[in-house]
């Protein structure tokens, strides 16, 4: 899920007699779940991003660790993905302390509670410029990708269909750019690919650092995909060029940096989705990044071989 940030200066509040209607953004059924799961709580901070219906709260309870609570409306499918990742995939990694631990979840009511992970967001801090951050992140990602694999004969065609659907919807990409993107996407080959559990938004805004230990949060885009898809956002940001940061990531991940036709397909689709999604939710800065990603992907694209 794009947006759940361990943000400085977040709004806090205390609720003295259990969960009340002051948990704004949660409906009655969601508040009832929180009350049944945890009883009396203190809302330490509201960490919601504000661009979607999803609320992200840090709760303090009398007995047990703090809680990261997420609740969304029926139109937001990201939280259901995140719950599925916790319930079906992530459990073997939790003991290492680098991934959130599931406490409670309800897919029907779209509520997720995990044990709070201490740390500061890597994005915008000194840690974002330190090679060891990327070495640890690479190891964490390798651990996730090692949890399973299978061959998917439909992934490539489905991914291109989603990209074309984004182009059919509202966005601010120029008509000539859209036409070029359509030509590129329609020329893609669709071979069977090996897919693994992926994070979907793997980048420093979803990493924490605490006492030099890197942790990973926010699996709202989790899905079975080719592992290289988790490198797409880094490839257009912190790891855009070869250097010490990329070398450290590759060292931690244990596999070469991707290249070739499959990688170019990933970058084109990622660029289209970023530009269109950011426009849809009104994130101008992220939309501008998406437009840059589109230009870069088109410049790098070559016919599939």
PDB file of C-alpha atoms in Angstrom:
ATOM      1  CA  UNK A   1       0.000   0.000   0.000  1.00  0.00           C
ATOM      2  CA  UNK A   2       1.473   3.276  -1.018  1.00  0.00           C
ATOM      3  CA  UNK A   3       1.438   5.700   1.854  1.00  0.00           C
ATOM      4  CA  UNK A   4       1.781   4.267   5.331  1.00  0.00           C
ATOM      5  CA  UNK A   5       4.641   6.372   6.664  1.00  0.00           C
ATOM      6  CA  UNK A   6       6.419   6.401  10.013  1.00  0.00           C
ATOM      7  CA  UNK A   7       6.207  10.163   9.731  1.00  0.00           C
ATOM      8  CA  UNK A   8       7.697  12.814  12.013  1.00  0.00           C
ATOM      9  CA  UNK A   9       5.235  15.185  13.642  1.00  0.00           C
ATOM     10  CA  UNK A  10       2.229  12.932  13.227  1.00  0.00           C
ATOM     11  CA  UNK A  11      -0.955  13.814  15.084  1.00  0.00           C
ATOM     12  CA  UNK A  12      -1.433  12.051  18.416  1.00  0.00           C
ATOM     13  CA  UNK A  13      -4.264  11.722  20.899  1.00  0.00           C
ATOM     14  CA  UNK A  14      -5.377   9.829  23.996  1.00  0.00           C
ATOM     15  CA  UNK A  15      -8.655   7.983  24.342  1.00  0.00           C
ATOM     16  CA  UNK A  16      -9.241   7.065  27.944  1.00  0.00           C
ATOM     17  CA  UNK A  17     -12.099   4.540  27.964  1.00  0.00           C
ATOM     18  CA  UNK A  18     -11.357   2.155  25.159  1.00  0.00           C
ATOM     19  CA  UNK A  19     -11.859   2.771  21.442  1.00  0.00           C
ATOM     20  CA  UNK A  20     -14.347   5.551  20.733  1.00  0.00           C
ATOM     21  CA  UNK A  21     -15.870   7.347  17.775  1.00  0.00           C
ATOM     22  CA  UNK A  22     -12.845   9.627  17.889  1.00  0.00           C
ATOM     23  CA  UNK A  23     -10.998   6.972  15.881  1.00  0.00           C
ATOM     24  CA  UNK A  24     -11.951   9.017  12.839  1.00  0.00           C
ATOM     25  CA  UNK A  25     -11.900   7.236   9.522  1.00  0.00           C
ATOM     26  CA  UNK A  26     -12.839   3.845  10.988  1.00  0.00           C
ATOM     27  CA  UNK A  27     -16.423   2.661  10.704  1.00  0.00           C
ATOM     28  CA  UNK A  28     -18.362   1.170  13.618  1.00  0.00           C
ATOM     29  CA  UNK A  29     -17.494  -2.417  12.708  1.00  0.00           C
ATOM     30  CA  UNK A  30     -13.802  -1.580  12.460  1.00  0.00           C
ATOM     31  CA  UNK A  31     -13.813   0.221  15.794  1.00  0.00           C
ATOM     32  CA  UNK A  32     -15.572  -2.769  17.317  1.00  0.00           C
ATOM     33  CA  UNK A  33     -12.833  -5.074  16.083  1.00  0.00           C
ATOM     34  CA  UNK A  34     -10.136  -2.889  17.606  1.00  0.00           C
ATOM     35  CA  UNK A  35     -11.984  -2.857  20.924  1.00  0.00           C
ATOM     36  CA  UNK A  36     -12.366  -6.640  20.908  1.00  0.00           C
ATOM     37  CA  UNK A  37      -8.733  -7.236  19.964  1.00  0.00           C
ATOM     38  CA  UNK A  38      -7.043  -4.751  22.277  1.00  0.00           C
ATOM     39  CA  UNK A  39      -9.511  -3.229  24.716  1.00  0.00           C
ATOM     40  CA  UNK A  40      -8.400   0.174  25.957  1.00  0.00           C
ATOM     41  CA  UNK A  41      -5.852   1.859  23.709  1.00  0.00           C
ATOM     42  CA  UNK A  42      -4.027   5.135  23.355  1.00  0.00           C
ATOM     43  CA  UNK A  43      -3.660   6.553  19.861  1.00  0.00           C
ATOM     44  CA  UNK A  44      -0.027   7.593  19.790  1.00  0.00           C
ATOM     45  CA  UNK A  45       0.010   8.923  16.225  1.00  0.00           C
ATOM     46  CA  UNK A  46      -2.019   9.159  13.042  1.00  0.00           C
ATOM     47  CA  UNK A  47       0.357   8.133  10.240  1.00  0.00           C
ATOM     48  CA  UNK A  48      -2.176   8.167   7.402  1.00  0.00           C
ATOM     49  CA  UNK A  49      -0.875   9.437   4.095  1.00  0.00           C
ATOM     50  CA  UNK A  50      -4.098  11.266   3.259  1.00  0.00           C
ATOM     51  CA  UNK A  51      -4.297  10.362  -0.438  1.00  0.00           C
ATOM     52  CA  UNK A  52      -6.411   7.219  -0.052  1.00  0.00           C
ATOM     53  CA  UNK A  53      -9.105   5.993   2.334  1.00  0.00           C
ATOM     54  CA  UNK A  54      -6.636   3.929   4.355  1.00  0.00           C
ATOM     55  CA  UNK A  55      -6.011   5.003   7.938  1.00  0.00           C
ATOM     56  CA  UNK A  56      -2.734   4.122   9.638  1.00  0.00           C
ATOM     57  CA  UNK A  57      -2.564   4.528  13.419  1.00  0.00           C
ATOM     58  CA  UNK A  58      -0.021   3.731  16.083  1.00  0.00           C
ATOM     59  CA  UNK A  59      -1.854   2.376  19.109  1.00  0.00           C
ATOM     60  CA  UNK A  60      -0.534   1.854  22.612  1.00  0.00           C
ATOM     61  CA  UNK A  61      -2.166  -0.788  24.793  1.00  0.00           C
ATOM     62  CA  UNK A  62      -1.810  -1.715  28.420  1.00  0.00           C
ATOM     63  CA  UNK A  63      -0.550  -5.239  27.753  1.00  0.00           C
ATOM     64  CA  UNK A  64       1.781  -5.911  24.847  1.00  0.00           C
ATOM     65  CA  UNK A  65       3.762  -4.028  22.229  1.00  0.00           C
ATOM     66  CA  UNK A  66       2.466  -1.005  20.387  1.00  0.00           C
ATOM     67  CA  UNK A  67       0.288  -1.764  17.394  1.00  0.00           C
ATOM     68  CA  UNK A  68       0.415  -0.561  13.803  1.00  0.00           C
ATOM     69  CA  UNK A  69      -3.252  -0.500  12.796  1.00  0.00           C
ATOM     70  CA  UNK A  70      -4.453  -0.135   9.216  1.00  0.00           C
ATOM     71  CA  UNK A  71      -8.085   0.176   8.184  1.00  0.00           C
ATOM     72  CA  UNK A  72      -9.463   0.934   4.736  1.00  0.00           C
ATOM     73  CA  UNK A  73     -12.703   1.394   2.881  1.00  0.00           C
ATOM     74  CA  UNK A  74     -14.242  -1.078   0.418  1.00  0.00           C
ATOM     75  CA  UNK A  75     -12.700   0.596  -2.640  1.00  0.00           C
ATOM     76  CA  UNK A  76      -9.115   0.116  -1.455  1.00  0.00           C
ATOM     77  CA  UNK A  77      -7.819  -3.336  -2.438  1.00  0.00           C
ATOM     78  CA  UNK A  78      -4.300  -2.807  -1.110  1.00  0.00           C
ATOM     79  CA  UNK A  79      -5.081  -3.746   2.477  1.00  0.00           C
ATOM     80  CA  UNK A  80      -6.545  -7.093   1.421  1.00  0.00           C
ATOM     81  CA  UNK A  81      -3.273  -7.803  -0.390  1.00  0.00           C
ATOM     82  CA  UNK A  82      -1.312  -6.890   2.704  1.00  0.00           C
ATOM     83  CA  UNK A  83      -3.417  -9.146   4.911  1.00  0.00           C
ATOM     84  CA  UNK A  84      -2.914 -12.004   2.452  1.00  0.00           C
ATOM     85  CA  UNK A  85       0.852 -11.474   2.522  1.00  0.00           C
ATOM     86  CA  UNK A  86       0.893 -11.697   6.313  1.00  0.00           C
ATOM     87  CA  UNK A  87      -1.423 -14.694   6.530  1.00  0.00           C
ATOM     88  CA  UNK A  88      -0.027 -16.730   3.640  1.00  0.00           C
ATOM     89  CA  UNK A  89       3.643 -15.834   3.165  1.00  0.00           C
ATOM     90  CA  UNK A  90       5.446 -13.688   5.695  1.00  0.00           C
ATOM     91  CA  UNK A  91       5.400 -15.755   8.909  1.00  0.00           C
ATOM     92  CA  UNK A  92       8.807 -17.477   8.400  1.00  0.00           C
ATOM     93  CA  UNK A  93      10.576 -14.086   8.323  1.00  0.00           C
ATOM     94  CA  UNK A  94       9.019 -12.487  11.384  1.00  0.00           C
ATOM     95  CA  UNK A  95      11.386 -13.967  13.968  1.00  0.00           C
ATOM     96  CA  UNK A  96      14.302 -12.081  12.432  1.00  0.00           C
ATOM     97  CA  UNK A  97      12.788  -8.756  13.479  1.00  0.00           C
ATOM     98  CA  UNK A  98      13.035  -7.162  10.038  1.00  0.00           C
ATOM     99  CA  UNK A  99       9.414  -7.689   8.966  1.00  0.00           C
ATOM    100  CA  UNK A 100       6.148  -6.859  10.783  1.00  0.00           C
ATOM    101  CA  UNK A 101       4.502  -9.533  12.920  1.00  0.00           C
ATOM    102  CA  UNK A 102       0.804 -10.158  12.384  1.00  0.00           C
ATOM    103  CA  UNK A 103      -1.416  -9.724  15.453  1.00  0.00           C
ATOM    104  CA  UNK A 104      -4.936  -9.693  14.003  1.00  0.00           C
ATOM    105  CA  UNK A 105      -6.600  -9.247  10.628  1.00  0.00           C
ATOM    106  CA  UNK A 106     -10.081  -9.192   9.143  1.00  0.00           C
ATOM    107  CA  UNK A 107     -10.281  -9.198   5.349  1.00  0.00           C
ATOM    108  CA  UNK A 108     -14.031  -8.622   5.198  1.00  0.00           C
ATOM    109  CA  UNK A 109     -13.861  -5.499   7.364  1.00  0.00           C
ATOM    110  CA  UNK A 110     -10.437  -4.498   5.991  1.00  0.00           C
ATOM    111  CA  UNK A 111      -8.536  -4.120   9.251  1.00  0.00           C
ATOM    112  CA  UNK A 112      -4.942  -5.195   9.885  1.00  0.00           C
ATOM    113  CA  UNK A 113      -3.003  -5.034  13.151  1.00  0.00           C
ATOM    114  CA  UNK A 114       0.722  -5.785  13.358  1.00  0.00           C
ATOM    115  CA  UNK A 115       3.271  -5.374  16.115  1.00  0.00           C
ATOM    116  CA  UNK A 116       4.868  -1.956  15.877  1.00  0.00           C
ATOM    117  CA  UNK A 117       8.401  -1.927  14.458  1.00  0.00           C
ATOM    118  CA  UNK A 118      10.608   0.768  15.959  1.00  0.00           C
ATOM    119  CA  UNK A 119      12.747   2.846  13.655  1.00  0.00           C
ATOM    120  CA  UNK A 120      13.058   5.956  11.544  1.00  0.00           C
ATOM    121  CA  UNK A 121      12.087   6.025   7.896  1.00  0.00           C
ATOM    122  CA  UNK A 122      15.207   5.679   5.773  1.00  0.00           C
ATOM    123  CA  UNK A 123      13.933   8.119   3.158  1.00  0.00           C
ATOM    124  CA  UNK A 124      15.416  11.578   3.653  1.00  0.00           C
ATOM    125  CA  UNK A 125      17.918  10.524   6.315  1.00  0.00           C
ATOM    126  CA  UNK A 126      21.646   9.861   6.313  1.00  0.00           C
ATOM    127  CA  UNK A 127      20.888   6.138   6.125  1.00  0.00           C
ATOM    128  CA  UNK A 128      19.555   6.641   2.600  1.00  0.00           C
ATOM    129  CA  UNK A 129      23.111   7.394   1.445  1.00  0.00           C
ATOM    130  CA  UNK A 130      24.923   4.556   3.260  1.00  0.00           C
ATOM    131  CA  UNK A 131      25.829   1.363   1.353  1.00  0.00           C
ATOM    132  CA  UNK A 132      25.123  -0.917   4.320  1.00  0.00           C
ATOM    133  CA  UNK A 133      21.480   0.187   4.263  1.00  0.00           C
ATOM    134  CA  UNK A 134      21.156  -1.241   0.767  1.00  0.00           C
ATOM    135  CA  UNK A 135      23.139  -4.360   1.624  1.00  0.00           C
ATOM    136  CA  UNK A 136      20.692  -5.108   4.447  1.00  0.00           C
ATOM    137  CA  UNK A 137      17.703  -4.237   2.267  1.00  0.00           C
ATOM    138  CA  UNK A 138      18.980  -6.593  -0.414  1.00  0.00           C
ATOM    139  CA  UNK A 139      19.271  -9.413   2.121  1.00  0.00           C
ATOM    140  CA  UNK A 140      15.768  -8.764   3.418  1.00  0.00           C
ATOM    141  CA  UNK A 141      14.388  -8.826  -0.114  1.00  0.00           C
ATOM    142  CA  UNK A 142      16.255 -12.036  -0.929  1.00  0.00           C
ATOM    143  CA  UNK A 143      14.690 -13.619   2.162  1.00  0.00           C
ATOM    144  CA  UNK A 144      11.219 -12.638   0.946  1.00  0.00           C
ATOM    145  CA  UNK A 145      11.818 -13.884  -2.583  1.00  0.00           C
ATOM    146  CA  UNK A 146      13.128 -17.211  -1.243  1.00  0.00           C
ATOM    147  CA  UNK A 147       9.804 -18.056   0.425  1.00  0.00           C
ATOM    148  CA  UNK A 148       8.446 -19.724  -2.696  1.00  0.00           C
ATOM    149  CA  UNK A 149       8.407 -19.772  -6.483  1.00  0.00           C
ATOM    150  CA  UNK A 150       6.302 -21.063  -9.339  1.00  0.00           C
ATOM    151  CA  UNK A 151       6.040 -20.656 -13.093  1.00  0.00           C
ATOM    152  CA  UNK A 152       3.249 -18.367 -14.298  1.00  0.00           C
ATOM    153  CA  UNK A 153       2.297 -18.555 -17.958  1.00  0.00           C
ATOM    154  CA  UNK A 154      -0.170 -15.669 -17.764  1.00  0.00           C
ATOM    155  CA  UNK A 155       1.736 -13.032 -15.784  1.00  0.00           C
ATOM    156  CA  UNK A 156       3.261 -11.118 -18.696  1.00  0.00           C
ATOM    157  CA  UNK A 157       0.027 -10.806 -20.667  1.00  0.00           C
ATOM    158  CA  UNK A 158      -1.910  -9.777 -17.555  1.00  0.00           C
ATOM    159  CA  UNK A 159       0.716  -7.184 -16.616  1.00  0.00           C
ATOM    160  CA  UNK A 160       0.538  -5.647 -20.084  1.00  0.00           C
ATOM    161  CA  UNK A 161      -3.264  -5.629 -19.945  1.00  0.00           C
ATOM    162  CA  UNK A 162      -3.105  -3.672 -16.680  1.00  0.00           C
ATOM    163  CA  UNK A 163      -0.660  -1.183 -18.186  1.00  0.00           C
ATOM    164  CA  UNK A 164      -2.911  -0.634 -21.205  1.00  0.00           C
ATOM    165  CA  UNK A 165      -5.889  -0.199 -18.865  1.00  0.00           C
ATOM    166  CA  UNK A 166      -3.990   2.566 -17.042  1.00  0.00           C
ATOM    167  CA  UNK A 167      -3.452   4.280 -20.400  1.00  0.00           C
ATOM    168  CA  UNK A 168      -7.184   3.991 -21.149  1.00  0.00           C
ATOM    169  CA  UNK A 169      -8.013   5.769 -17.890  1.00  0.00           C
ATOM    170  CA  UNK A 170      -7.399   9.312 -16.637  1.00  0.00           C
ATOM    171  CA  UNK A 171      -3.822  10.604 -16.629  1.00  0.00           C
ATOM    172  CA  UNK A 172      -1.780  13.544 -17.905  1.00  0.00           C
ATOM    173  CA  UNK A 173       0.580  11.757 -20.256  1.00  0.00           C
ATOM    174  CA  UNK A 174       0.845  13.483 -23.632  1.00  0.00           C
ATOM    175  CA  UNK A 175      -1.070  11.824 -26.509  1.00  0.00           C
ATOM    176  CA  UNK A 176       2.084  11.129 -28.518  1.00  0.00           C
ATOM    177  CA  UNK A 177       3.700   9.541 -25.460  1.00  0.00           C
ATOM    178  CA  UNK A 178       0.611   7.388 -24.896  1.00  0.00           C
ATOM    179  CA  UNK A 179       0.696   6.201 -28.493  1.00  0.00           C
ATOM    180  CA  UNK A 180       4.377   5.337 -28.212  1.00  0.00           C
ATOM    181  CA  UNK A 181       3.716   3.438 -24.990  1.00  0.00           C
ATOM    182  CA  UNK A 182       0.888   1.497 -26.604  1.00  0.00           C
ATOM    183  CA  UNK A 183       3.135   0.462 -29.496  1.00  0.00           C
ATOM    184  CA  UNK A 184       5.877  -0.674 -27.128  1.00  0.00           C
ATOM    185  CA  UNK A 185       3.529  -2.616 -24.847  1.00  0.00           C
ATOM    186  CA  UNK A 186       1.681  -4.304 -27.712  1.00  0.00           C
ATOM    187  CA  UNK A 187       5.024  -5.509 -29.083  1.00  0.00           C
ATOM    188  CA  UNK A 188       5.943  -7.243 -25.828  1.00  0.00           C
ATOM    189  CA  UNK A 189       6.487 -10.975 -25.792  1.00  0.00           C
ATOM    190  CA  UNK A 190       4.616 -12.985 -23.155  1.00  0.00           C
ATOM    191  CA  UNK A 191       6.800 -15.935 -22.157  1.00  0.00           C
ATOM    192  CA  UNK A 192       6.160 -17.968 -19.000  1.00  0.00           C
ATOM    193  CA  UNK A 193       8.030 -16.438 -16.060  1.00  0.00           C
ATOM    194  CA  UNK A 194       9.046 -17.564 -12.588  1.00  0.00           C
ATOM    195  CA  UNK A 195       7.225 -15.600  -9.895  1.00  0.00           C
ATOM    196  CA  UNK A 196       7.973 -15.213  -6.185  1.00  0.00           C
ATOM    197  CA  UNK A 197       6.398 -13.338  -3.253  1.00  0.00           C
ATOM    198  CA  UNK A 198       7.195  -9.665  -3.870  1.00  0.00           C
ATOM    199  CA  UNK A 199       6.817  -6.515  -1.787  1.00  0.00           C
ATOM    200  CA  UNK A 200       5.650  -4.295  -4.635  1.00  0.00           C
ATOM    201  CA  UNK A 201       6.857  -0.946  -3.269  1.00  0.00           C
ATOM    202  CA  UNK A 202      10.377  -1.765  -2.164  1.00  0.00           C
ATOM    203  CA  UNK A 203      12.202   1.521  -1.594  1.00  0.00           C
ATOM    204  CA  UNK A 204      13.564   3.651   1.296  1.00  0.00           C
ATOM    205  CA  UNK A 205      10.212   5.213   2.149  1.00  0.00           C
ATOM    206  CA  UNK A 206       9.122   1.728   3.226  1.00  0.00           C
ATOM    207  CA  UNK A 207      12.309   0.876   5.099  1.00  0.00           C
ATOM    208  CA  UNK A 208      13.040   1.687   8.723  1.00  0.00           C
ATOM    209  CA  UNK A 209      16.433   1.929  10.389  1.00  0.00           C
ATOM    210  CA  UNK A 210      16.798   1.348  14.119  1.00  0.00           C
ATOM    211  CA  UNK A 211      20.249   1.081  15.724  1.00  0.00           C
ATOM    212  CA  UNK A 212      21.690   0.465  12.238  1.00  0.00           C
ATOM    213  CA  UNK A 213      19.247  -2.400  11.578  1.00  0.00           C
ATOM    214  CA  UNK A 214      17.087  -2.068   8.449  1.00  0.00           C
ATOM    215  CA  UNK A 215      13.462  -3.222   8.600  1.00  0.00           C
ATOM    216  CA  UNK A 216      10.717  -3.357   5.987  1.00  0.00           C
ATOM    217  CA  UNK A 217       7.100  -2.206   6.278  1.00  0.00           C
ATOM    218  CA  UNK A 218       4.007  -1.685   4.128  1.00  0.00           C
ATOM    219  CA  UNK A 219       3.116  -4.681   1.954  1.00  0.00           C
ATOM    220  CA  UNK A 220      -0.019  -3.247   0.378  1.00  0.00           C
ATOM    221  CA  UNK A 221       1.259  -4.055  -3.110  1.00  0.00           C
ATOM    222  CA  UNK A 222       2.416  -7.558  -2.231  1.00  0.00           C
ATOM    223  CA  UNK A 223       1.803 -10.093  -4.970  1.00  0.00           C
ATOM    224  CA  UNK A 224       3.417 -13.030  -6.773  1.00  0.00           C
ATOM    225  CA  UNK A 225       5.569 -11.477  -9.505  1.00  0.00           C
ATOM    226  CA  UNK A 226       9.028 -11.879 -11.044  1.00  0.00           C
ATOM    227  CA  UNK A 227      11.554 -10.906  -8.373  1.00  0.00           C
ATOM    228  CA  UNK A 228      13.070  -8.188 -10.559  1.00  0.00           C
ATOM    229  CA  UNK A 229       9.875  -6.141 -10.270  1.00  0.00           C
ATOM    230  CA  UNK A 230      10.879  -5.261  -6.704  1.00  0.00           C
ATOM    231  CA  UNK A 231      13.945  -3.461  -8.068  1.00  0.00           C
ATOM    232  CA  UNK A 232      12.044  -1.210 -10.481  1.00  0.00           C
ATOM    233  CA  UNK A 233      11.512   1.760  -8.158  1.00  0.00           C
ATOM    234  CA  UNK A 234      15.058   1.644  -6.841  1.00  0.00           C
ATOM    235  CA  UNK A 235      16.265   1.556 -10.450  1.00  0.00           C
ATOM    236  CA  UNK A 236      14.714   4.955 -11.117  1.00  0.00           C
ATOM    237  CA  UNK A 237      15.713   6.495  -7.801  1.00  0.00           C
ATOM    238  CA  UNK A 238      18.552   5.663  -5.422  1.00  0.00           C
ATOM    239  CA  UNK A 239      20.075   2.920  -7.586  1.00  0.00           C
ATOM    240  CA  UNK A 240      19.620   4.580 -10.970  1.00  0.00           C
ATOM    241  CA  UNK A 241      23.338   4.406 -11.772  1.00  0.00           C
ATOM    242  CA  UNK A 242      26.087   1.899 -10.993  1.00  0.00           C
ATOM    243  CA  UNK A 243      28.019   2.736  -7.848  1.00  0.00           C
ATOM    244  CA  UNK A 244      28.575   1.863  -4.212  1.00  0.00           C
ATOM    245  CA  UNK A 245      24.878   1.795  -3.271  1.00  0.00           C
ATOM    246  CA  UNK A 246      23.893  -0.510  -6.108  1.00  0.00           C
ATOM    247  CA  UNK A 247      26.929  -2.715  -5.521  1.00  0.00           C
ATOM    248  CA  UNK A 248      25.971  -3.066  -1.860  1.00  0.00           C
ATOM    249  CA  UNK A 249      22.395  -3.966  -2.760  1.00  0.00           C
ATOM    250  CA  UNK A 250      23.533  -6.603  -5.254  1.00  0.00           C
ATOM    251  CA  UNK A 251      25.909  -8.007  -2.639  1.00  0.00           C
ATOM    252  CA  UNK A 252      23.072  -8.335  -0.135  1.00  0.00           C
ATOM    253  CA  UNK A 253      20.539  -9.636  -2.640  1.00  0.00           C
ATOM    254  CA  UNK A 254      22.927 -12.228  -3.999  1.00  0.00           C
ATOM    255  CA  UNK A 255      22.046 -11.899  -7.691  1.00  0.00           C
ATOM    256  CA  UNK A 256      23.194  -9.621 -10.534  1.00  0.00           C
ATOM    257  CA  UNK A 257      21.410  -6.385 -11.333  1.00  0.00           C
ATOM    258  CA  UNK A 258      18.716  -7.178 -13.946  1.00  0.00           C
ATOM    259  CA  UNK A 259      19.014  -6.402 -17.640  1.00  0.00           C
ATOM    260  CA  UNK A 260      17.486  -7.459 -20.926  1.00  0.00           C
ATOM    261  CA  UNK A 261      14.052  -7.496 -22.524  1.00  0.00           C
ATOM    262  CA  UNK A 262      12.140  -8.734 -19.468  1.00  0.00           C
ATOM    263  CA  UNK A 263      13.634  -5.923 -17.378  1.00  0.00           C
ATOM    264  CA  UNK A 264      12.672  -3.317 -19.985  1.00  0.00           C
ATOM    265  CA  UNK A 265       9.114  -4.624 -19.930  1.00  0.00           C
ATOM    266  CA  UNK A 266       9.038  -4.260 -16.152  1.00  0.00           C
ATOM    267  CA  UNK A 267      10.278  -0.661 -16.308  1.00  0.00           C
ATOM    268  CA  UNK A 268       7.726   0.393 -18.935  1.00  0.00           C
ATOM    269  CA  UNK A 269       4.812  -1.032 -16.950  1.00  0.00           C
ATOM    270  CA  UNK A 270       6.069   0.422 -13.677  1.00  0.00           C
ATOM    271  CA  UNK A 271       6.383   3.861 -15.254  1.00  0.00           C
ATOM    272  CA  UNK A 272       2.856   3.809 -16.677  1.00  0.00           C
ATOM    273  CA  UNK A 273       1.319   2.636 -13.415  1.00  0.00           C
ATOM    274  CA  UNK A 274       3.200   5.230 -11.381  1.00  0.00           C
ATOM    275  CA  UNK A 275       2.199   8.174 -13.576  1.00  0.00           C
ATOM    276  CA  UNK A 276      -1.462   7.175 -13.790  1.00  0.00           C
ATOM    277  CA  UNK A 277      -1.934   6.112 -10.154  1.00  0.00           C
ATOM    278  CA  UNK A 278      -0.298   9.262  -8.823  1.00  0.00           C
ATOM    279  CA  UNK A 279      -2.577  11.413 -10.974  1.00  0.00           C
ATOM    280  CA  UNK A 280      -5.592   9.450  -9.760  1.00  0.00           C
ATOM    281  CA  UNK A 281      -4.829  10.142  -6.081  1.00  0.00           C
ATOM    282  CA  UNK A 282      -3.549  13.697  -6.602  1.00  0.00           C
ATOM    283  CA  UNK A 283       0.112  13.167  -5.696  1.00  0.00           C
ATOM    284  CA  UNK A 284       1.774  15.716  -7.978  1.00  0.00           C
ATOM    285  CA  UNK A 285       5.331  14.936  -6.899  1.00  0.00           C
ATOM    286  CA  UNK A 286       4.935  11.211  -7.463  1.00  0.00           C
ATOM    287  CA  UNK A 287       3.159  11.886 -10.755  1.00  0.00           C
ATOM    288  CA  UNK A 288       6.136  13.938 -11.949  1.00  0.00           C
ATOM    289  CA  UNK A 289       8.390  11.040 -11.021  1.00  0.00           C
ATOM    290  CA  UNK A 290       6.149   8.751 -13.048  1.00  0.00           C
ATOM    291  CA  UNK A 291       6.480  10.990 -16.095  1.00  0.00           C
ATOM    292  CA  UNK A 292      10.266  10.899 -15.739  1.00  0.00           C
ATOM    293  CA  UNK A 293      10.118   7.122 -15.445  1.00  0.00           C
ATOM    294  CA  UNK A 294       8.079   6.958 -18.656  1.00  0.00           C
ATOM    295  CA  UNK A 295      10.647   9.057 -20.518  1.00  0.00           C
ATOM    296  CA  UNK A 296      13.493   6.908 -19.196  1.00  0.00           C
ATOM    297  CA  UNK A 297      11.729   3.660 -20.031  1.00  0.00           C
ATOM    298  CA  UNK A 298      10.950   4.734 -23.580  1.00  0.00           C
ATOM    299  CA  UNK A 299      14.492   5.982 -24.115  1.00  0.00           C
ATOM    300  CA  UNK A 300      15.920   2.660 -22.957  1.00  0.00           C
ATOM    301  CA  UNK A 301      13.450   0.432 -24.758  1.00  0.00           C
ATOM    302  CA  UNK A 302      14.686  -1.790 -27.561  1.00  0.00           C
ATOM    303  CA  UNK A 303      12.816  -4.422 -29.527  1.00  0.00           C
ATOM    304  CA  UNK A 304      12.467  -7.683 -27.618  1.00  0.00           C
ATOM    305  CA  UNK A 305      14.765 -10.423 -28.795  1.00  0.00           C
TER     306      UNK A 305
END
